[in-house]
Coordinates of C-alpha atoms in Angstrom, one line a residue:
Chain E
X1 CA 107.9 117.9 123.3
X2 CA 110.7 120.3 122.3
X3 CA 111.3 123.5 124.4
X4 CA 113.4 125.7 121.8
X5 CA 114.0 129.5 122.5
X6 CA 116.0 131.7 122.0
X7 CA 117.2 134.5 123.9
X8 CA 119.7 137.4 123.7
X9 CA 122.6 138.2 126.2
X10 CA 121.9 141.5 127.3
X11 CA 122.6 141.7 131.1
X12 CA 118.9 141.5 132.3
X13 CA 119.9 137.8 130.9
X14 CA 122.9 137.5 133.4
X15 CA 125.6 137.2 130.8
X16 CA 128.4 136.9 132.7
X17 CA 130.6 139.9 133.4
X18 CA 127.4 142.4 132.8
X19 CA 127.4 143.2 136.4
X20 CA 131.1 144.1 136.8
X21 CA 131.1 147.0 133.7
X22 CA 133.4 149.8 134.8
X23 CA 135.8 146.4 135.0
X24 CA 135.4 145.4 131.9
X25 CA 135.2 145.9 128.5
X26 CA 131.5 147.2 127.0
X27 CA 129.2 144.7 126.5
X28 CA 130.1 142.7 123.3
X29 CA 127.2 143.3 121.1
X30 CA 124.1 141.3 121.4
X31 CA 124.0 137.8 120.1
X32 CA 121.3 135.6 120.4
X33 CA 121.1 131.9 122.5
X34 CA 118.7 129.4 121.7
X35 CA 118.2 127.1 124.7
X36 CA 117.0 123.6 123.1
X37 CA 115.2 121.2 126.2
X38 CA 113.8 117.8 125.5
X39 CA 112.1 115.6 128.5
X40 CA 114.6 112.6 127.9
X41 CA 112.7 109.9 130.0
X42 CA 110.8 109.6 133.0
X43 CA 109.8 107.2 135.9
X44 CA 106.7 106.7 138.0
X45 CA 106.9 104.9 141.0
X46 CA 107.8 105.7 144.7
X47 CA 109.4 108.6 146.5
X48 CA 112.4 107.0 148.7
X49 CA 113.3 108.7 151.6
X50 CA 117.0 109.5 151.9
X51 CA 118.8 106.3 151.0
X52 CA 120.5 104.7 154.5
X53 CA 124.4 104.2 154.5
X54 CA 127.1 103.4 151.4
X55 CA 124.7 104.8 148.7
X56 CA 122.0 102.3 148.1
X57 CA 123.3 99.2 149.7
X58 CA 121.6 97.1 152.0
X59 CA 121.6 99.3 155.3
X60 CA 118.9 97.6 157.3
X61 CA 117.6 100.5 158.8
X62 CA 114.2 100.7 156.6
X63 CA 111.7 104.0 158.4
X64 CA 108.6 101.6 159.1
X65 CA 106.1 103.9 157.5
X66 CA 108.1 104.5 154.3
X67 CA 109.2 102.2 151.5
X68 CA 112.8 101.4 152.3
X69 CA 115.2 103.1 150.7
X70 CA 117.3 100.8 149.6
X71 CA 114.8 98.9 147.1
X72 CA 112.5 101.8 146.3
X73 CA 111.8 102.8 143.1
X74 CA 112.7 106.8 143.1
X75 CA 110.4 108.9 140.8
X76 CA 112.3 111.0 138.1
X77 CA 112.1 112.9 135.2
X78 CA 115.1 113.4 132.3
X79 CA 115.7 116.6 130.4
X80 CA 118.1 117.0 127.3
X81 CA 119.0 120.7 127.3
X82 CA 121.1 122.5 124.6
X83 CA 122.6 125.6 124.3
X84 CA 123.8 127.6 121.2
X85 CA 127.0 129.7 121.0
X86 CA 127.1 133.4 122.7
X87 CA 129.2 133.4 126.0
X88 CA 127.4 133.8 129.3
X89 CA 125.4 131.7 130.9
X90 CA 121.5 130.9 131.1
X91 CA 119.2 130.5 134.3
X92 CA 117.5 128.1 134.5
X93 CA 115.0 127.3 136.9
X94 CA 112.0 124.5 136.9
X95 CA 108.8 126.3 138.2
X96 CA 106.2 123.2 138.7
X97 CA 106.0 120.1 137.3
X98 CA 102.2 118.1 136.6
X99 CA 100.8 114.8 136.0
X100 CA 98.9 114.6 133.2
X101 CA 96.6 112.2 131.3
X102 CA 97.8 111.0 128.2
X103 CA 94.9 110.9 126.4
X104 CA 92.8 114.1 127.8
X105 CA 95.4 116.1 129.6
X106 CA 93.8 116.1 132.7
X107 CA 95.9 117.8 134.9
X108 CA 95.4 114.9 138.2
X109 CA 98.7 115.8 140.1
X110 CA 101.1 117.8 141.1
X111 CA 104.8 116.6 141.5
X112 CA 107.7 118.6 143.5
X113 CA 110.9 118.6 142.4
X114 CA 113.8 118.1 143.6
X115 CA 117.6 117.5 143.4
X116 CA 118.6 118.5 140.3
X117 CA 121.6 116.9 139.1
X118 CA 124.0 117.1 135.6
X119 CA 125.6 114.1 134.2
X120 CA 129.2 113.9 133.5
X121 CA 130.3 111.3 131.6
X122 CA 133.1 110.4 134.3
X123 CA 131.0 110.7 137.4
X124 CA 127.0 110.2 136.0
X125 CA 124.5 112.5 137.8
X126 CA 126.0 114.7 140.0
X127 CA 125.1 118.4 141.8
X128 CA 123.9 121.0 139.5
X129 CA 123.6 124.5 140.4
X130 CA 121.0 124.7 138.0
X131 CA 123.2 127.0 135.3
X132 CA 123.0 126.7 131.2
X133 CA 125.6 127.8 130.2
X134 CA 127.1 128.8 126.2
X135 CA 127.2 126.4 124.4
X136 CA 126.6 123.5 126.3
X137 CA 125.0 120.1 125.6
X138 CA 123.7 119.2 129.4
X139 CA 122.1 115.9 130.3
X140 CA 120.1 116.6 133.6
X141 CA 118.2 115.2 136.1
X142 CA 115.2 115.2 138.6
X143 CA 113.8 113.9 141.4
X144 CA 110.2 113.6 141.5
X145 CA 107.7 113.5 144.6
X146 CA 106.2 110.3 143.3
X147 CA 102.3 110.1 142.3
X148 CA 99.4 109.1 145.2
X149 CA 98.4 106.1 143.4
X150 CA 95.2 105.4 145.5
X151 CA 93.9 108.5 144.3
X152 CA 95.0 107.4 140.5
X153 CA 93.5 104.2 140.5
X154 CA 90.7 105.3 142.2
X155 CA 90.1 107.6 139.4
X156 CA 90.4 105.3 136.7
X157 CA 89.2 101.7 136.0
X158 CA 92.4 101.1 134.0
X159 CA 95.1 101.8 136.0
X160 CA 97.4 99.7 135.6
X161 CA 97.5 100.6 132.4
X162 CA 97.1 103.8 131.7
X163 CA 99.1 105.9 130.8
X164 CA 99.9 109.5 131.5
X165 CA 102.9 113.0 130.4
X166 CA 104.4 115.0 132.7
X167 CA 104.2 118.6 132.3
X168 CA 107.3 120.9 133.7
X169 CA 106.5 124.6 133.4
X170 CA 110.4 125.7 133.1
X171 CA 111.8 130.0 133.2
X172 CA 114.9 129.8 131.3
X173 CA 116.4 133.3 131.9
X174 CA 113.3 134.5 133.0
X175 CA 111.3 133.5 129.9
X176 CA 108.7 130.4 131.1
X177 CA 107.9 127.4 128.5
X178 CA 106.4 124.2 129.3
X179 CA 107.3 121.2 128.5
X180 CA 105.8 117.9 127.8
X181 CA 106.4 113.8 128.0
X182 CA 106.1 111.0 125.6
X183 CA 103.8 108.6 127.7
X184 CA 104.6 107.3 130.9
X185 CA 103.4 104.5 132.1
X186 CA 104.3 103.2 136.1
X187 CA 107.2 101.7 137.1
X188 CA 107.0 97.1 136.2
X189 CA 107.4 95.3 139.9
X190 CA 110.0 93.8 137.4
X191 CA 111.3 94.4 133.8
X192 CA 112.4 92.5 132.0
Chain H
X1 CA 138.4 87.2 72.9
X2 CA 135.9 89.2 74.5
X3 CA 134.6 92.4 73.7
X4 CA 135.3 96.1 75.7
X5 CA 132.0 96.1 76.7
X6 CA 131.3 93.0 78.0
X7 CA 134.0 93.1 80.7
X8 CA 133.0 96.3 81.7
X9 CA 129.9 95.1 82.4
X10 CA 132.3 92.2 84.0
X11 CA 133.3 94.3 86.2
X12 CA 130.8 96.3 87.0
X13 CA 128.9 93.4 88.1
X14 CA 131.8 92.2 89.9
X15 CA 131.4 95.1 92.0
X16 CA 128.2 94.8 93.0
X17 CA 128.8 92.8 96.2
X18 CA 126.6 89.4 96.7
X19 CA 124.2 90.2 99.0
X20 CA 124.6 88.4 102.3
X21 CA 122.6 85.2 103.8
X22 CA 120.0 86.3 106.7
X23 CA 121.9 84.8 109.9
X24 CA 125.3 85.1 108.0
X25 CA 128.0 86.2 110.2
X26 CA 128.2 88.1 107.5
X27 CA 124.9 89.4 107.2
X28 CA 124.0 90.3 111.3
X29 CA 127.8 92.0 111.3
X30 CA 125.9 94.8 108.4
X31 CA 122.6 94.7 110.7
X32 CA 124.9 95.5 112.7
X33 CA 126.5 98.3 111.7
X34 CA 122.8 99.5 110.3
X35 CA 121.7 99.7 113.8
X36 CA 124.5 101.5 115.3
X37 CA 124.5 103.9 112.2
X38 CA 121.3 104.6 111.3
X39 CA 118.3 105.9 113.0
X40 CA 116.1 105.3 110.8
X41 CA 116.6 101.9 110.4
X42 CA 116.6 102.0 114.6
X43 CA 112.5 103.4 113.7
X44 CA 112.1 101.0 111.5
X45 CA 113.3 98.1 113.4
X46 CA 111.0 99.1 116.2
X47 CA 107.8 99.6 114.8
X48 CA 107.8 96.1 112.2
X49 CA 109.4 94.5 115.6
X50 CA 106.4 95.3 117.4
X51 CA 103.9 91.9 117.7
X52 CA 100.6 94.3 118.8
X53 CA 101.1 97.3 119.8
X54 CA 98.7 97.8 121.8
X55 CA 100.6 96.4 125.1
X56 CA 102.5 99.2 128.0
X57 CA 105.9 97.1 126.4
X58 CA 105.0 98.7 122.1
X59 CA 102.9 101.1 123.7
X60 CA 105.7 103.4 125.2
X61 CA 109.2 101.9 123.2
X62 CA 106.5 103.6 119.9
X63 CA 106.1 106.3 122.4
X64 CA 110.0 106.9 123.2
X65 CA 112.3 105.1 121.7
X66 CA 114.7 105.9 117.9
X67 CA 112.6 109.5 117.8
X68 CA 117.1 110.8 117.6
X69 CA 116.2 114.6 118.6
X70 CA 113.0 113.3 121.9
X71 CA 113.4 111.0 124.0
X72 CA 115.4 107.7 124.9
X73 CA 117.8 108.7 122.3
X74 CA 118.8 111.8 123.6
X75 CA 119.2 110.7 128.0
X76 CA 123.2 110.2 128.2
X77 CA 125.0 106.9 127.6
X78 CA 126.1 104.8 130.1
X79 CA 129.3 102.8 130.3
X80 CA 129.2 100.7 133.9
X81 CA 131.8 100.3 136.3
X82 CA 131.6 97.1 137.4
X83 CA 132.5 93.2 138.9
X84 CA 130.9 90.8 139.5
X85 CA 131.0 89.8 143.7
X86 CA 133.6 88.4 144.9
X87 CA 133.7 87.0 149.0
X88 CA 135.6 89.7 149.4
X89 CA 133.4 92.1 148.5
X90 CA 130.4 90.9 150.3
X91 CA 132.3 90.5 153.9
X92 CA 133.0 94.9 153.3
X93 CA 129.3 95.4 152.7
X94 CA 128.3 93.6 155.3
X95 CA 130.9 95.0 158.3
X96 CA 129.1 97.9 156.8
X97 CA 131.6 99.4 154.4
X98 CA 131.6 100.1 150.3
X99 CA 133.6 97.1 148.5
X100 CA 135.9 98.8 146.0
X101 CA 135.1 98.6 142.5
X102 CA 138.1 99.6 141.2
X103 CA 137.2 98.1 137.5
X104 CA 137.4 100.0 134.5
X105 CA 134.9 101.0 132.7
X106 CA 133.2 97.8 130.9
X107 CA 133.8 98.8 127.5
X108 CA 137.2 100.6 126.3
X109 CA 135.3 102.3 123.6
X110 CA 136.7 100.9 120.4
X111 CA 133.6 99.0 118.1
X112 CA 134.2 94.8 117.5
X113 CA 135.2 94.6 113.9
X114 CA 134.9 90.9 114.0
X115 CA 132.1 89.0 115.0
X116 CA 134.3 86.9 117.5
X117 CA 135.2 89.9 119.6
X118 CA 131.6 91.7 119.0
X119 CA 131.1 87.8 121.2
X120 CA 133.5 88.4 123.0
X121 CA 132.3 91.7 124.2
X122 CA 128.4 90.6 124.8
X123 CA 130.1 88.1 127.0
X124 CA 131.2 90.6 128.9
X125 CA 127.7 92.7 128.7
X126 CA 125.7 89.5 129.8
X127 CA 127.5 88.9 133.0
X128 CA 128.9 92.5 134.8
X129 CA 126.9 94.8 133.3
X130 CA 124.6 96.4 135.7
X131 CA 120.6 95.5 135.2
X132 CA 119.9 97.6 137.9
X133 CA 120.7 97.7 141.2
X134 CA 118.7 94.9 142.9
X135 CA 119.1 95.1 147.7
X136 CA 116.9 91.9 147.5
X137 CA 119.7 89.9 146.4
X138 CA 122.9 91.7 148.2
X139 CA 120.7 90.5 151.0
X140 CA 120.9 87.1 149.9
X141 CA 123.0 86.6 148.4
X142 CA 125.5 83.9 150.5
X143 CA 122.5 81.5 149.5
X144 CA 122.7 81.2 145.8
X145 CA 125.1 79.4 144.0
X146 CA 128.7 79.9 143.4
X147 CA 131.3 79.4 140.0
X148 CA 135.0 78.4 140.8
X149 CA 136.2 80.8 141.6
X150 CA 133.8 81.2 144.5
X151 CA 131.9 84.3 142.9
X152 CA 128.5 84.8 142.4
X153 CA 127.5 85.5 138.5
X154 CA 125.0 87.1 137.5
X155 CA 125.8 90.0 140.8
X156 CA 127.5 92.2 140.7
X157 CA 129.3 95.5 143.0
X158 CA 129.6 97.9 140.8
X159 CA 129.2 102.3 140.7
X160 CA 126.1 103.2 140.0
X161 CA 124.3 106.7 137.8
X162 CA 125.2 108.9 141.0
X163 CA 128.7 107.6 141.6
X164 CA 127.1 105.7 144.5
X165 CA 128.8 102.0 145.2
X166 CA 125.1 99.6 144.7
X167 CA 125.0 95.3 144.7
X168 CA 122.9 94.9 141.5
X169 CA 122.0 92.3 138.9
X170 CA 122.4 91.5 135.5
X171 CA 121.3 88.3 132.6
X172 CA 123.3 85.9 133.6
X173 CA 121.4 85.4 137.2
X174 CA 118.5 84.8 135.6
X175 CA 119.3 82.9 132.7
X176 CA 123.2 80.9 133.4
X177 CA 122.7 77.5 135.8
X178 CA 125.4 76.6 138.6
X179 CA 125.8 73.2 140.0
X180 CA 129.2 72.4 141.7
X181 CA 130.5 74.8 140.5
X182 CA 130.7 74.9 137.0
X183 CA 128.4 77.5 134.8
X184 CA 125.9 76.9 133.0
X185 CA 125.3 79.7 130.1
X186 CA 122.2 81.3 128.6
X187 CA 120.0 77.1 130.8
X188 CA 117.4 79.2 133.3
X189 CA 118.7 79.4 137.2
X190 CA 115.3 77.3 138.3
X191 CA 116.1 76.7 141.9
X192 CA 116.6 81.1 142.4
X193 CA 113.4 81.5 143.8
X194 CA 113.5 85.5 143.8
X195 CA 109.9 86.1 145.6
X196 CA 111.4 83.6 148.8
X197 CA 114.3 86.3 148.3
X198 CA 112.4 89.7 148.4
X199 CA 110.6 88.1 151.0
X200 CA 113.6 86.9 153.0
X201 CA 114.5 91.0 152.7
X202 CA 111.3 92.7 154.6
X203 CA 111.5 89.6 157.2
X204 CA 115.2 90.3 158.2
X205 CA 115.4 94.1 158.0
X206 CA 111.9 94.6 159.3
X207 CA 111.1 96.7 156.4
X208 CA 106.8 96.8 155.5
X209 CA 105.7 94.3 153.8
X210 CA 101.4 94.1 152.7
X211 CA 99.5 90.5 153.5
X212 CA 98.7 91.0 149.4
X213 CA 102.2 91.1 148.8
X214 CA 103.7 88.6 150.9
X215 CA 101.5 86.3 149.8
X216 CA 101.9 87.0 146.1
X217 CA 105.3 86.6 146.8
X218 CA 105.2 83.4 148.6
X219 CA 103.4 81.8 145.5
X220 CA 106.0 82.7 142.9
X221 CA 108.4 79.1 144.0
X222 CA 111.9 78.5 142.6
X223 CA 112.6 79.9 139.0
X224 CA 109.5 81.2 138.9
X225 CA 108.3 85.6 138.7
X226 CA 105.7 87.6 138.3
X227 CA 105.7 90.3 135.7
X228 CA 102.7 90.9 134.5
X229 CA 102.5 94.5 136.0
X230 CA 98.7 93.6 137.5
X231 CA 97.4 92.7 140.0
X232 CA 96.9 89.8 140.1
X233 CA 99.1 86.6 140.8
X234 CA 100.4 84.9 137.8
X235 CA 104.3 84.1 137.7
X236 CA 105.7 82.7 134.5
X237 CA 108.8 80.8 134.5
X238 CA 112.6 81.8 133.8
X239 CA 113.0 80.8 129.9
X240 CA 116.6 79.4 128.6
X241 CA 118.4 81.0 125.7
X242 CA 119.1 78.1 123.6
X243 CA 118.2 78.6 120.2
X244 CA 117.4 81.8 120.1
X245 CA 118.6 82.2 116.0
X246 CA 115.8 79.9 115.6
X247 CA 113.2 81.7 117.3
X248 CA 110.7 84.2 115.1
X249 CA 109.0 85.9 118.7
X250 CA 111.2 87.1 121.7
X251 CA 109.2 86.2 123.9
X252 CA 107.1 84.1 125.7
X253 CA 104.0 85.8 124.4
X254 CA 105.7 87.3 121.3
X255 CA 105.5 89.8 122.1
X256 CA 108.3 91.3 119.4
X257 CA 109.0 90.0 116.2
X258 CA 112.2 88.0 115.9
X259 CA 113.0 90.3 112.5
X260 CA 116.6 89.8 112.8
X261 CA 119.1 91.1 115.6
X262 CA 118.4 94.6 114.8
X263 CA 114.8 93.4 116.7
X264 CA 117.1 92.3 119.2
X265 CA 119.7 94.9 120.0
X266 CA 116.2 97.2 120.7
X267 CA 114.5 94.8 123.4
X268 CA 117.9 94.6 125.0
X269 CA 118.7 98.9 125.0
X270 CA 115.2 99.3 125.5
X271 CA 114.9 96.3 128.1
X272 CA 118.4 97.9 129.8
X273 CA 117.2 102.0 129.9
X274 CA 113.7 101.3 130.9
X275 CA 115.5 98.9 134.0
X276 CA 117.9 101.2 134.8
X277 CA 115.5 103.9 135.4
X278 CA 115.1 105.3 132.1
X279 CA 118.2 107.3 133.7
X280 CA 121.3 107.1 131.1
X281 CA 120.6 104.6 127.9
X282 CA 122.9 101.4 127.4
X283 CA 126.3 102.0 124.5
X284 CA 124.6 99.9 121.3
X285 CA 127.6 98.9 120.9
X286 CA 126.9 96.6 124.1
X287 CA 124.0 95.7 122.7
X288 CA 124.4 94.5 119.9
X289 CA 127.5 92.4 121.1
X290 CA 125.1 91.2 123.5
X291 CA 123.2 89.9 121.0
X292 CA 125.9 88.7 119.3
X293 CA 126.6 86.5 122.3
X294 CA 123.0 85.1 122.7
X295 CA 122.7 83.8 118.5
X296 CA 126.4 82.0 120.0
X297 CA 125.5 80.6 123.4
X298 CA 125.5 77.1 123.3
X299 CA 122.2 74.1 123.9
X300 CA 123.2 71.1 125.8
X301 CA 124.6 68.7 123.3
X302 CA 121.6 65.9 122.1
X303 CA 121.6 63.0 123.9
X304 CA 122.0 59.4 122.3
X305 CA 118.7 58.0 120.7
X306 CA 117.8 54.1 121.8
X307 CA 114.9 51.7 120.3
X308 CA 112.7 54.1 122.3
X309 CA 113.6 57.0 121.3
X310 CA 113.3 56.4 117.8
X311 CA 110.1 54.9 118.2
X312 CA 109.1 58.9 120.5
X313 CA 111.0 60.6 117.9
X314 CA 107.8 59.0 115.3
X315 CA 105.4 60.0 117.4
X316 CA 107.2 64.0 117.5
X317 CA 107.3 63.7 114.5
X318 CA 103.0 63.7 114.0
X319 CA 102.2 64.7 116.5
X320 CA 104.6 67.7 117.9
X321 CA 106.4 69.0 115.0
X322 CA 103.9 70.7 113.0
X323 CA 103.8 73.3 116.0
X324 CA 107.9 72.4 117.2
X325 CA 109.3 72.8 114.0
X326 CA 112.2 74.8 113.9
X327 CA 115.7 74.0 114.6
X328 CA 115.3 74.5 118.1
X329 CA 112.2 72.7 117.6
X330 CA 110.1 75.9 118.7
X331 CA 108.0 77.6 116.1
X332 CA 104.6 80.0 115.3
X333 CA 102.5 82.1 117.6
X334 CA 99.7 80.2 118.9
X335 CA 96.2 81.4 119.7
X336 CA 96.2 81.7 123.4
X337 CA 92.5 80.3 123.2
X338 CA 94.2 77.1 121.0
X339 CA 96.6 76.7 123.6
X340 CA 94.3 76.7 126.9
X341 CA 96.9 77.1 129.2
X342 CA 96.6 80.0 131.4
X343 CA 96.1 82.9 129.4
X344 CA 97.6 86.7 132.4
X345 CA 100.5 86.4 130.1
X346 CA 99.2 87.0 126.5
X347 CA 96.5 88.8 127.4
X348 CA 98.3 90.7 130.0
X349 CA 98.5 95.0 129.7
X350 CA 101.9 94.6 129.9
X351 CA 102.7 93.0 127.2
X352 CA 100.1 91.0 125.5
X353 CA 99.6 89.8 122.5
X354 CA 97.0 87.5 122.1
X355 CA 99.4 84.4 121.9
X356 CA 101.8 82.3 122.7
X357 CA 105.2 81.4 120.9
X358 CA 105.5 77.9 120.8
X359 CA 108.4 77.4 123.5
X360 CA 111.3 76.1 121.7
X361 CA 112.4 72.6 123.1
X362 CA 116.1 72.4 123.1
X363 CA 117.8 71.8 126.9
X364 CA 113.8 70.3 127.3
X365 CA 114.6 67.6 129.6
X366 CA 116.2 70.0 132.3
X367 CA 113.3 72.8 131.7
X368 CA 110.8 71.6 134.2
X369 CA 108.7 72.6 135.5
X370 CA 107.5 72.9 132.0
X371 CA 104.2 74.7 130.5
X372 CA 105.2 79.3 130.4
X373 CA 103.5 79.6 134.2
X374 CA 106.4 76.5 135.5
X375 CA 102.8 74.6 136.1
X376 CA 104.0 71.4 135.5
X377 CA 106.7 69.3 137.5
X378 CA 107.7 66.9 134.6
X379 CA 107.5 65.5 131.4
X380 CA 105.3 63.0 133.0
X381 CA 102.7 65.5 134.4
X382 CA 102.3 67.5 131.1
X383 CA 102.3 64.6 128.9
X384 CA 99.9 62.6 131.7
X385 CA 95.5 63.2 131.9
X386 CA 95.6 62.9 135.7
X387 CA 96.4 66.8 135.7
X388 CA 92.7 68.1 134.3
X389 CA 91.1 66.4 136.6
X390 CA 90.3 68.8 139.3
X391 CA 91.5 66.5 141.9
X392 CA 95.2 67.2 140.8
X393 CA 97.5 67.8 143.7
X394 CA 101.0 68.2 141.8
X395 CA 101.1 71.6 140.8
X396 CA 103.2 73.7 141.5
X397 CA 101.0 75.5 142.6
X398 CA 99.0 74.3 144.5
X399 CA 96.3 71.8 143.7
X400 CA 93.6 72.0 140.9
X401 CA 93.8 71.2 137.8
X402 CA 97.0 72.4 135.1
X403 CA 94.8 72.9 132.1
X404 CA 95.8 73.7 128.0
X405 CA 98.0 71.7 126.2
X406 CA 96.3 69.0 126.2
X407 CA 98.6 68.4 123.1
X408 CA 99.7 64.9 123.7
X409 CA 97.7 62.7 126.9
X410 CA 95.7 61.5 124.7
X411 CA 98.6 59.0 124.1
X412 CA 98.6 55.5 125.2
X413 CA 101.2 54.3 128.4
X414 CA 104.1 53.1 125.5
X415 CA 103.7 56.1 122.7
X416 CA 104.2 59.1 125.7
X417 CA 106.9 57.0 126.8
X418 CA 108.6 56.9 124.0
X419 CA 107.6 60.5 123.1
X420 CA 109.4 61.6 126.9
X421 CA 112.1 59.6 125.7
X422 CA 112.9 60.9 122.5
X423 CA 112.6 64.7 124.3
X424 CA 115.2 63.4 126.7
X425 CA 117.4 63.5 123.8
X426 CA 117.1 66.7 122.5

């Protein structure tokens, strides 16, 4: 589902320079910034500890009570966010991520997000300050806490073929909106 | 003398290009242009290529692919830096260092304009586009066969989407065979025991593994893996990639109608983005290039026919050719109940359709173990009656009857020998 949100670049909405009015020219006329966001994709798998040395290369150091970092399939969600012309930046914050039954809409679990990252063509995903320049087109990514699969299995007889939705409550420039994913399935062990 | 009107008419007719013959190079290049440039064609191509819309494979793709402004179309495009793993790189890993991955991005951004250039680019994708990071393979890579240069085909060192160096795999790991350094493209790597590789990782690193999962991995055996996404243990054989152009369906369960190169390109595009955990998608140019490369794979050359093989060809025509009917000796979809083999893959939630594809037989002489689940060790066992008995002990999954595909099991000994002689020529 698409989130389309129009914001005004007034001082309350964090337009750059708003707090420097004594040394800056008068504020420009208020312009509308459109923020468009969609969930691009998501993986429902594990929740992996920080990887070992040298990235994901086999470190041989696996915790006894958690998935080994290098073969763990990290749960995640990816977003495409577009802001229109307007100047300045808009704040972005994920307030809550929840897992839902895609057929009934029932909320099943909360999946805590972490490690916001943003894509660059040259370097892939890097750290993201969760600010949206206007204009911009961003591809972003969050790691997610893994679903409690034991709980989900106990709820459903067709657990292996069950589809889910991820809902993200986000605050964009101080305004809350909800993004909803398409159908997401448990990640498969071997993807062919 | 022709009238001006006739001349104009002839000119107009001449301007109308003749439609390219389906499956000709010209037609495939036209299809490639549609796949690359037309999102409507991609969405339509996906929908018409799903044999069933009830399995997870189809449902997930229909929900996410070809939507232009949402779903997978909005993922960032990843043009990876990767290199086939060499001994020096592995030495670095085992010494606790990151191997240097200095390669330029796999694709230079230039769209090929000839079939030869597409195939050449597709070969690079086949060997070097990471399907995923794979620490299991990284752990056991010295046990895998090397090519003549000393590198491991299908095993990569690459910069992942987070900028970290990782060791991973490409198509070539499972779909090339390597003997005495010689790489045969398209042949399943039948000695590759991925279950054993994973077990070794757990045993040697101490990574926890449930007894249930240990039992499952132990049961796979060489050349097989369980892809059914359920709780049961039902590994299937890695297939050869010969004669792909002739196949009307893709995957052994016939999950995808092979309507043309767009169907294959979408199959590859969605496989790569899915295997990389939906954090990026591959450049579509690379997926079309890979498709062209797959079509170009040469099957093993046919063997000469002796007298027995000629008699076997007659038997084949009488008994087998109604199903194994196309130029690759594959054919239509058959109800899994009618085939009678283990129906787990055909009926599975992951990609089941209720049917099995008639297996192509190009190179079948080297394709043991047989049946879709690789349960029979040789052609004699496949075409014999002994495997149908409860006391059969020759199956690759342990004692017990191997049921189904009874075609040919009623032949006399001499007819069976002749049929096998013919099959060994394909």
